[in-house]
PDB file of C-alpha atoms in Angstrom:
ATOM      1  CA  UNK U1064      20.087   1.644 -39.734  1.00  0.00           C
ATOM      2  CA  UNK U1065      19.336   1.274 -36.031  1.00  0.00           C
ATOM      3  CA  UNK U1066      16.341  -0.886 -35.133  1.00  0.00           C
ATOM      4  CA  UNK U1067      14.660  -1.091 -31.739  1.00  0.00           C
ATOM      5  CA  UNK U1068      12.264  -4.021 -31.308  1.00  0.00           C
ATOM      6  CA  UNK U1069      12.143  -4.456 -35.082  1.00  0.00           C
ATOM      7  CA  UNK U1070      11.185  -0.812 -35.677  1.00  0.00           C
ATOM      8  CA  UNK U1071      13.415   1.686 -37.431  1.00  0.00           C
ATOM      9  CA  UNK U1072      14.782   4.174 -34.875  1.00  0.00           C
ATOM     10  CA  UNK U1073      17.582   6.038 -36.720  1.00  0.00           C
ATOM     11  CA  UNK U1074      20.923   5.627 -38.449  1.00  0.00           C
ATOM     12  CA  UNK U1075      24.582   5.612 -37.528  1.00  0.00           C
ATOM     13  CA  UNK U1076      27.254   6.609 -40.039  1.00  0.00           C
ATOM     14  CA  UNK U1077      30.540   8.338 -40.741  1.00  0.00           C
ATOM     15  CA  UNK U1078      31.143  10.937 -43.441  1.00  0.00           C
ATOM     16  CA  UNK U1079      34.353  12.223 -44.985  1.00  0.00           C
ATOM     17  CA  UNK U1080      33.631  15.777 -46.153  1.00  0.00           C
ATOM     18  CA  UNK U1081      36.869  16.059 -48.197  1.00  0.00           C
ATOM     19  CA  UNK U1082      36.957  12.960 -50.367  1.00  0.00           C
ATOM     20  CA  UNK U1083      35.015   9.818 -51.083  1.00  0.00           C
ATOM     21  CA  UNK U1084      36.080   7.144 -48.670  1.00  0.00           C
ATOM     22  CA  UNK U1085      35.953   3.444 -49.524  1.00  0.00           C
ATOM     23  CA  UNK U1086      34.643   1.064 -46.853  1.00  0.00           C
ATOM     24  CA  UNK U1087      35.924  -2.436 -46.393  1.00  0.00           C
ATOM     25  CA  UNK U1088      33.572  -5.285 -45.611  1.00  0.00           C
ATOM     26  CA  UNK U1089      35.083  -5.563 -42.133  1.00  0.00           C
ATOM     27  CA  UNK U1090      34.376  -1.879 -41.467  1.00  0.00           C
ATOM     28  CA  UNK U1091      30.782  -2.313 -42.688  1.00  0.00           C
ATOM     29  CA  UNK U1092      30.309  -5.315 -40.362  1.00  0.00           C
ATOM     30  CA  UNK U1093      31.762  -3.293 -37.494  1.00  0.00           C
ATOM     31  CA  UNK U1094      29.284  -0.470 -38.102  1.00  0.00           C
ATOM     32  CA  UNK U1095      26.408  -2.950 -38.361  1.00  0.00           C
ATOM     33  CA  UNK U1096      27.472  -4.483 -35.044  1.00  0.00           C
ATOM     34  CA  UNK U1097      27.711  -1.002 -33.493  1.00  0.00           C
ATOM     35  CA  UNK U1098      24.196  -0.202 -34.746  1.00  0.00           C
ATOM     36  CA  UNK U1099      22.931  -3.481 -33.261  1.00  0.00           C
ATOM     37  CA  UNK U1100      24.541  -2.762 -29.889  1.00  0.00           C
ATOM     38  CA  UNK U1101      23.164   0.769 -29.887  1.00  0.00           C
ATOM     39  CA  UNK U1102      19.679  -0.530 -30.712  1.00  0.00           C
ATOM     40  CA  UNK U1103      19.898  -3.060 -27.854  1.00  0.00           C
ATOM     41  CA  UNK U1104      21.072  -0.322 -25.438  1.00  0.00           C
ATOM     42  CA  UNK U1105      18.177   1.938 -26.472  1.00  0.00           C
ATOM     43  CA  UNK U1106      15.750  -0.961 -26.007  1.00  0.00           C
ATOM     44  CA  UNK U1107      17.069  -1.590 -22.480  1.00  0.00           C
ATOM     45  CA  UNK U1108      16.829   2.108 -21.650  1.00  0.00           C
ATOM     46  CA  UNK U1109      13.224   2.291 -22.871  1.00  0.00           C
ATOM     47  CA  UNK U1110      12.373  -0.875 -20.925  1.00  0.00           C
ATOM     48  CA  UNK U1111      13.967   0.560 -17.769  1.00  0.00           C
ATOM     49  CA  UNK U1112      12.032   3.798 -18.168  1.00  0.00           C
ATOM     50  CA  UNK U1113       8.782   1.891 -18.692  1.00  0.00           C
ATOM     51  CA  UNK U1114       9.527  -0.266 -15.637  1.00  0.00           C
ATOM     52  CA  UNK U1115      10.243   2.788 -13.471  1.00  0.00           C
ATOM     53  CA  UNK U1116       7.026   4.434 -14.675  1.00  0.00           C
ATOM     54  CA  UNK U1117       5.073   1.248 -13.961  1.00  0.00           C
ATOM     55  CA  UNK U1118       6.617   0.913 -10.482  1.00  0.00           C
ATOM     56  CA  UNK U1119       5.826   4.569  -9.811  1.00  0.00           C
ATOM     57  CA  UNK U1120       2.181   4.055 -10.724  1.00  0.00           C
ATOM     58  CA  UNK U1121       2.047   0.915  -8.587  1.00  0.00           C
ATOM     59  CA  UNK U1122       3.563   2.696  -5.580  1.00  0.00           C
ATOM     60  CA  UNK U1123       1.116   5.593  -5.954  1.00  0.00           C
ATOM     61  CA  UNK U1124      -1.865   3.241  -6.174  1.00  0.00           C
ATOM     62  CA  UNK U1125      -0.532   1.028  -3.370  1.00  0.00           C
ATOM     63  CA  UNK U1126      -0.115   3.866  -0.879  1.00  0.00           C
ATOM     64  CA  UNK U1127      -3.235   5.868  -1.774  1.00  0.00           C
ATOM     65  CA  UNK U1128      -5.829   3.091  -1.993  1.00  0.00           C
ATOM     66  CA  UNK U1129      -8.270   2.693   0.887  1.00  0.00           C
ATOM     67  CA  UNK U1130      -7.900  -1.104   0.724  1.00  0.00           C
ATOM     68  CA  UNK U1131      -5.370  -2.492   3.268  1.00  0.00           C
ATOM     69  CA  UNK U1132      -2.373  -3.923   1.409  1.00  0.00           C
ATOM     70  CA  UNK U1133       1.035  -5.352   2.330  1.00  0.00           C
ATOM     71  CA  UNK U1134       4.068  -6.637   0.421  1.00  0.00           C
ATOM     72  CA  UNK U1135       6.028  -9.587   1.803  1.00  0.00           C
ATOM     73  CA  UNK U1136       9.199 -11.265   0.550  1.00  0.00           C
ATOM     74  CA  UNK U1137       8.794 -14.936  -0.386  1.00  0.00           C
ATOM     75  CA  UNK U1138      12.229 -16.079   0.812  1.00  0.00           C
ATOM     76  CA  UNK U1139      11.890 -15.060   4.472  1.00  0.00           C
ATOM     77  CA  UNK U1140       8.246 -13.826   4.724  1.00  0.00           C
ATOM     78  CA  UNK U1141       9.412 -10.412   5.963  1.00  0.00           C
ATOM     79  CA  UNK U1142       7.016  -7.532   5.330  1.00  0.00           C
ATOM     80  CA  UNK U1143       8.705  -5.007   3.016  1.00  0.00           C
ATOM     81  CA  UNK U1144       5.984  -2.377   2.799  1.00  0.00           C
ATOM     82  CA  UNK U1145       2.404  -1.640   3.868  1.00  0.00           C
ATOM     83  CA  UNK U1146       0.008   1.188   3.109  1.00  0.00           C
ATOM     84  CA  UNK U1147      -1.779   3.551   5.470  1.00  0.00           C
ATOM     85  CA  UNK U1148      -5.003   1.531   5.232  1.00  0.00           C
ATOM     86  CA  UNK U1149      -3.148  -1.559   6.522  1.00  0.00           C
ATOM     87  CA  UNK U1150      -1.771   0.417   9.480  1.00  0.00           C
ATOM     88  CA  UNK U1151      -5.246   1.749  10.272  1.00  0.00           C
ATOM     89  CA  UNK U1152      -6.695  -1.757  10.146  1.00  0.00           C
ATOM     90  CA  UNK U1153      -4.065  -3.475  12.311  1.00  0.00           C
ATOM     91  CA  UNK U1154      -3.236  -0.478  14.572  1.00  0.00           C
ATOM     92  CA  UNK U1155       0.503  -0.959  13.881  1.00  0.00           C
ATOM     93  CA  UNK U1156       2.726   1.840  12.592  1.00  0.00           C
ATOM     94  CA  UNK U1157       4.822   1.449   9.443  1.00  0.00           C
ATOM     95  CA  UNK U1158       8.009   1.251  11.514  1.00  0.00           C
ATOM     96  CA  UNK U1159       6.550  -1.519  13.695  1.00  0.00           C
ATOM     97  CA  UNK U1160       5.595  -3.640  10.681  1.00  0.00           C
ATOM     98  CA  UNK U1161       8.561  -3.336   8.296  1.00  0.00           C
ATOM     99  CA  UNK U1162      11.050  -6.257   8.417  1.00  0.00           C
ATOM    100  CA  UNK U1163       8.746  -8.350  10.598  1.00  0.00           C
ATOM    101  CA  UNK U1164       6.594 -11.338   9.686  1.00  0.00           C
ATOM    102  CA  UNK U1165       2.869 -11.682  10.252  1.00  0.00           C
ATOM    103  CA  UNK U1166       3.584 -14.367  12.854  1.00  0.00           C
ATOM    104  CA  UNK U1167       6.046 -12.134  14.713  1.00  0.00           C
ATOM    105  CA  UNK U1168       3.379  -9.416  14.884  1.00  0.00           C
ATOM    106  CA  UNK U1169       0.859 -12.020  16.080  1.00  0.00           C
ATOM    107  CA  UNK U1170      -1.502 -11.061  13.264  1.00  0.00           C
ATOM    108  CA  UNK U1171      -2.668 -14.628  12.674  1.00  0.00           C
ATOM    109  CA  UNK U1172      -5.302 -15.842  15.124  1.00  0.00           C
ATOM    110  CA  UNK U1173      -5.777 -19.375  13.831  1.00  0.00           C
ATOM    111  CA  UNK U1174      -2.718 -21.562  13.178  1.00  0.00           C
ATOM    112  CA  UNK U1175      -4.745 -23.800  10.858  1.00  0.00           C
ATOM    113  CA  UNK U1176      -5.657 -20.802   8.672  1.00  0.00           C
ATOM    114  CA  UNK U1177      -1.982 -19.796   8.530  1.00  0.00           C
ATOM    115  CA  UNK U1178      -0.927 -23.283   7.429  1.00  0.00           C
ATOM    116  CA  UNK U1179      -3.744 -23.419   4.866  1.00  0.00           C
ATOM    117  CA  UNK U1180      -2.640 -20.112   3.355  1.00  0.00           C
ATOM    118  CA  UNK U1181       0.962 -21.380   3.066  1.00  0.00           C
ATOM    119  CA  UNK U1182      -0.137 -24.639   1.444  1.00  0.00           C
ATOM    120  CA  UNK U1183      -2.274 -22.793  -1.102  1.00  0.00           C
ATOM    121  CA  UNK U1184       0.626 -20.516  -2.050  1.00  0.00           C
ATOM    122  CA  UNK U1185       2.920 -23.505  -2.539  1.00  0.00           C
ATOM    123  CA  UNK U1186       0.377 -25.122  -4.865  1.00  0.00           C
ATOM    124  CA  UNK U1187      -0.897 -22.205  -6.956  1.00  0.00           C
ATOM    125  CA  UNK U1188       1.082 -19.030  -5.976  1.00  0.00           C
ATOM    126  CA  UNK U1189      -2.130 -17.037  -5.400  1.00  0.00           C
ATOM    127  CA  UNK U1190      -5.174 -16.888  -3.101  1.00  0.00           C
ATOM    128  CA  UNK U1191      -8.620 -15.495  -3.830  1.00  0.00           C
ATOM    129  CA  UNK U1192     -10.713 -14.228  -0.886  1.00  0.00           C
ATOM    130  CA  UNK U1193      -9.822 -16.694   1.853  1.00  0.00           C
ATOM    131  CA  UNK U1194     -11.779 -15.863   5.013  1.00  0.00           C
ATOM    132  CA  UNK U1195      -9.323 -15.446   7.895  1.00  0.00           C
ATOM    133  CA  UNK U1196      -9.285 -14.019  11.385  1.00  0.00           C
ATOM    134  CA  UNK U1197      -6.669 -11.412  12.297  1.00  0.00           C
ATOM    135  CA  UNK U1198      -5.529  -9.849  15.545  1.00  0.00           C
ATOM    136  CA  UNK U1199      -4.977  -6.103  15.972  1.00  0.00           C
ATOM    137  CA  UNK U1200      -2.201  -4.627  18.073  1.00  0.00           C
ATOM    138  CA  UNK U1201      -4.767  -4.046  20.852  1.00  0.00           C
ATOM    139  CA  UNK U1202      -5.690  -7.737  20.794  1.00  0.00           C
ATOM    140  CA  UNK U1203      -9.079  -7.178  19.194  1.00  0.00           C
ATOM    141  CA  UNK U1204     -10.077  -9.913  16.732  1.00  0.00           C
ATOM    142  CA  UNK U1205     -11.434  -9.189  13.270  1.00  0.00           C
ATOM    143  CA  UNK U1206     -12.265 -11.073  10.063  1.00  0.00           C
ATOM    144  CA  UNK U1207     -10.957 -10.362   6.562  1.00  0.00           C
ATOM    145  CA  UNK U1208     -11.174 -11.780   3.059  1.00  0.00           C
ATOM    146  CA  UNK U1209      -7.512 -12.385   2.235  1.00  0.00           C
ATOM    147  CA  UNK U1210      -6.227 -12.334  -1.363  1.00  0.00           C
ATOM    148  CA  UNK U1211      -2.582 -12.894  -2.329  1.00  0.00           C
ATOM    149  CA  UNK U1212      -0.804 -12.379  -5.670  1.00  0.00           C
ATOM    150  CA  UNK U1213       2.784 -13.061  -6.741  1.00  0.00           C
ATOM    151  CA  UNK U1214       4.767  -9.995  -7.858  1.00  0.00           C
ATOM    152  CA  UNK U1215       8.391  -8.978  -8.514  1.00  0.00           C
ATOM    153  CA  UNK U1216      10.043  -6.165  -6.555  1.00  0.00           C
ATOM    154  CA  UNK U1217      13.581  -5.362  -7.754  1.00  0.00           C
ATOM    155  CA  UNK U1218      13.865  -8.874  -9.199  1.00  0.00           C
ATOM    156  CA  UNK U1219      12.855 -10.448  -5.885  1.00  0.00           C
ATOM    157  CA  UNK U1220       9.884 -12.806  -5.583  1.00  0.00           C
ATOM    158  CA  UNK U1221       7.301 -11.114  -3.380  1.00  0.00           C
ATOM    159  CA  UNK U1222       3.656 -11.475  -2.383  1.00  0.00           C
ATOM    160  CA  UNK U1223       1.038  -8.740  -2.497  1.00  0.00           C
ATOM    161  CA  UNK U1224      -1.540  -9.173   0.297  1.00  0.00           C
ATOM    162  CA  UNK U1225      -4.963  -7.521  -0.008  1.00  0.00           C
ATOM    163  CA  UNK U1226      -7.348  -7.536   2.952  1.00  0.00           C
ATOM    164  CA  UNK U1227     -11.068  -6.720   2.863  1.00  0.00           C
ATOM    165  CA  UNK U1228     -12.400  -6.224   6.392  1.00  0.00           C
ATOM    166  CA  UNK U1229     -15.718  -8.064   6.854  1.00  0.00           C
ATOM    167  CA  UNK U1230     -15.808  -7.975  10.668  1.00  0.00           C
ATOM    168  CA  UNK U1231     -19.048  -5.947  10.830  1.00  0.00           C
ATOM    169  CA  UNK U1232     -20.686  -8.215   8.268  1.00  0.00           C
ATOM    170  CA  UNK U1233     -19.668 -11.304  10.251  1.00  0.00           C
ATOM    171  CA  UNK U1234     -21.012  -9.737  13.455  1.00  0.00           C
ATOM    172  CA  UNK U1235     -24.344  -9.029  11.758  1.00  0.00           C
ATOM    173  CA  UNK U1236     -24.530 -12.563  10.362  1.00  0.00           C
ATOM    174  CA  UNK U1237     -23.804 -14.036  13.796  1.00  0.00           C
ATOM    175  CA  UNK U1238     -26.425 -11.777  15.345  1.00  0.00           C
ATOM    176  CA  UNK U1239     -28.938 -12.852  12.704  1.00  0.00           C
ATOM    177  CA  UNK U1240     -28.066 -16.506  13.350  1.00  0.00           C
ATOM    178  CA  UNK U1241     -28.658 -16.013  17.079  1.00  0.00           C
ATOM    179  CA  UNK U1242     -32.007 -14.345  16.352  1.00  0.00           C
ATOM    180  CA  UNK U1243     -33.026 -17.223  14.110  1.00  0.00           C
ATOM    181  CA  UNK U1244     -32.083 -19.759  16.789  1.00  0.00           C
ATOM    182  CA  UNK U1245     -34.040 -17.775  19.371  1.00  0.00           C
ATOM    183  CA  UNK U1246     -37.049 -17.641  17.028  1.00  0.00           C
ATOM    184  CA  UNK U1247     -36.853 -21.400  16.478  1.00  0.00           C
ATOM    185  CA  UNK U1248     -36.808 -22.015  20.254  1.00  0.00           C
ATOM    186  CA  UNK U1249     -39.754 -19.655  20.727  1.00  0.00           C
ATOM    187  CA  UNK U1250     -41.707 -21.378  17.941  1.00  0.00           C
ATOM    188  CA  UNK U1251     -41.029 -24.780  19.468  1.00  0.00           C
ATOM    189  CA  UNK U1252     -42.154 -23.559  22.915  1.00  0.00           C
ATOM    190  CA  UNK U1253     -45.345 -21.989  21.552  1.00  0.00           C
ATOM    191  CA  UNK U1254     -46.077 -25.091  19.506  1.00  0.00           C
ATOM    192  CA  UNK U1255     -45.590 -27.294  22.569  1.00  0.00           C
ATOM    193  CA  UNK U1256     -47.767 -25.028  24.748  1.00  0.00           C
ATOM    194  CA  UNK U1257     -50.534 -25.068  22.156  1.00  0.00           C
ATOM    195  CA  UNK U1258     -50.440 -28.837  21.773  1.00  0.00           C
ATOM    196  CA  UNK U1259     -51.019 -29.521  25.507  1.00  0.00           C
ATOM    197  CA  UNK U1260     -54.566 -28.021  25.717  1.00  0.00           C
ATOM    198  CA  UNK U1261     -55.458 -29.547  22.349  1.00  0.00           C
ATOM    199  CA  UNK U1262     -54.505 -32.986  23.662  1.00  0.00           C
ATOM    200  CA  UNK U1263     -56.601 -32.357  26.799  1.00  0.00           C
ATOM    201  CA  UNK U1264     -59.578 -31.222  24.730  1.00  0.00           C
ATOM    202  CA  UNK U1265     -59.157 -34.260  22.547  1.00  0.00           C
ATOM    203  CA  UNK U1266     -59.333 -36.471  25.613  1.00  0.00           C
ATOM    204  CA  UNK U1267     -62.511 -34.798  26.869  1.00  0.00           C
ATOM    205  CA  UNK U1268     -64.058 -35.110  23.407  1.00  0.00           C
ATOM    206  CA  UNK U1269     -63.265 -38.820  23.472  1.00  0.00           C
ATOM    207  CA  UNK U1270     -65.005 -39.217  26.850  1.00  0.00           C
ATOM    208  CA  UNK U1271     -68.067 -37.328  25.591  1.00  0.00           C
ATOM    209  CA  UNK U1272     -68.205 -39.450  22.475  1.00  0.00           C
ATOM    210  CA  UNK U1273     -68.199 -42.665  24.558  1.00  0.00           C
ATOM    211  CA  UNK U1274     -70.865 -41.256  26.933  1.00  0.00           C
ATOM    212  CA  UNK U1275     -73.103 -40.396  24.022  1.00  0.00           C
ATOM    213  CA  UNK U1276     -72.652 -43.803  22.459  1.00  0.00           C
ATOM    214  CA  UNK U1277     -73.406 -45.532  25.815  1.00  0.00           C
ATOM    215  CA  UNK U1278     -76.426 -43.322  26.540  1.00  0.00           C
TER     216      UNK U1278
END
């Protein structure tokens, strides 16, 4: 019998159609070994097919998703692949990005954020939604939530970068913060302007009170 992952897959055997053939113990062991090797080869083939199917699904999802994504090699930080959404976000073409690092492309705006991202990856091999500034090819600055996961590409240690652009949200929050500050200044000014006549009226009331008491 041939077993693959503990499950019966088939049989291997030899038949003599003319006469009954005796089998020695050595021949039986040889056939058992051959069945074991065949089962292992079938297991590897099935695993390879499953891996290729999984990689195909990953590549399809990677390139068709609207979320900007990039794959970088751990050993030298070179970018191995990016999707169309990443190119649209950064304004770089695929050819301009491949085999370059994020630092070479000047994508990182803040050196401290770059060092923080490297330290986190050394400690825990992943990052979840780290707010970072990035620079487009045109020089325009944006803000993203950066997530990083460890993956294997052809037995090489790689990193999958996912970027969620929150530039518009950050602009709106900053605008709201400015409006709140302006409102606070206005409130303080109005409060101060209202206090001045009240203090004056209070003074006059005090004079009147003394006049009445003296009269």
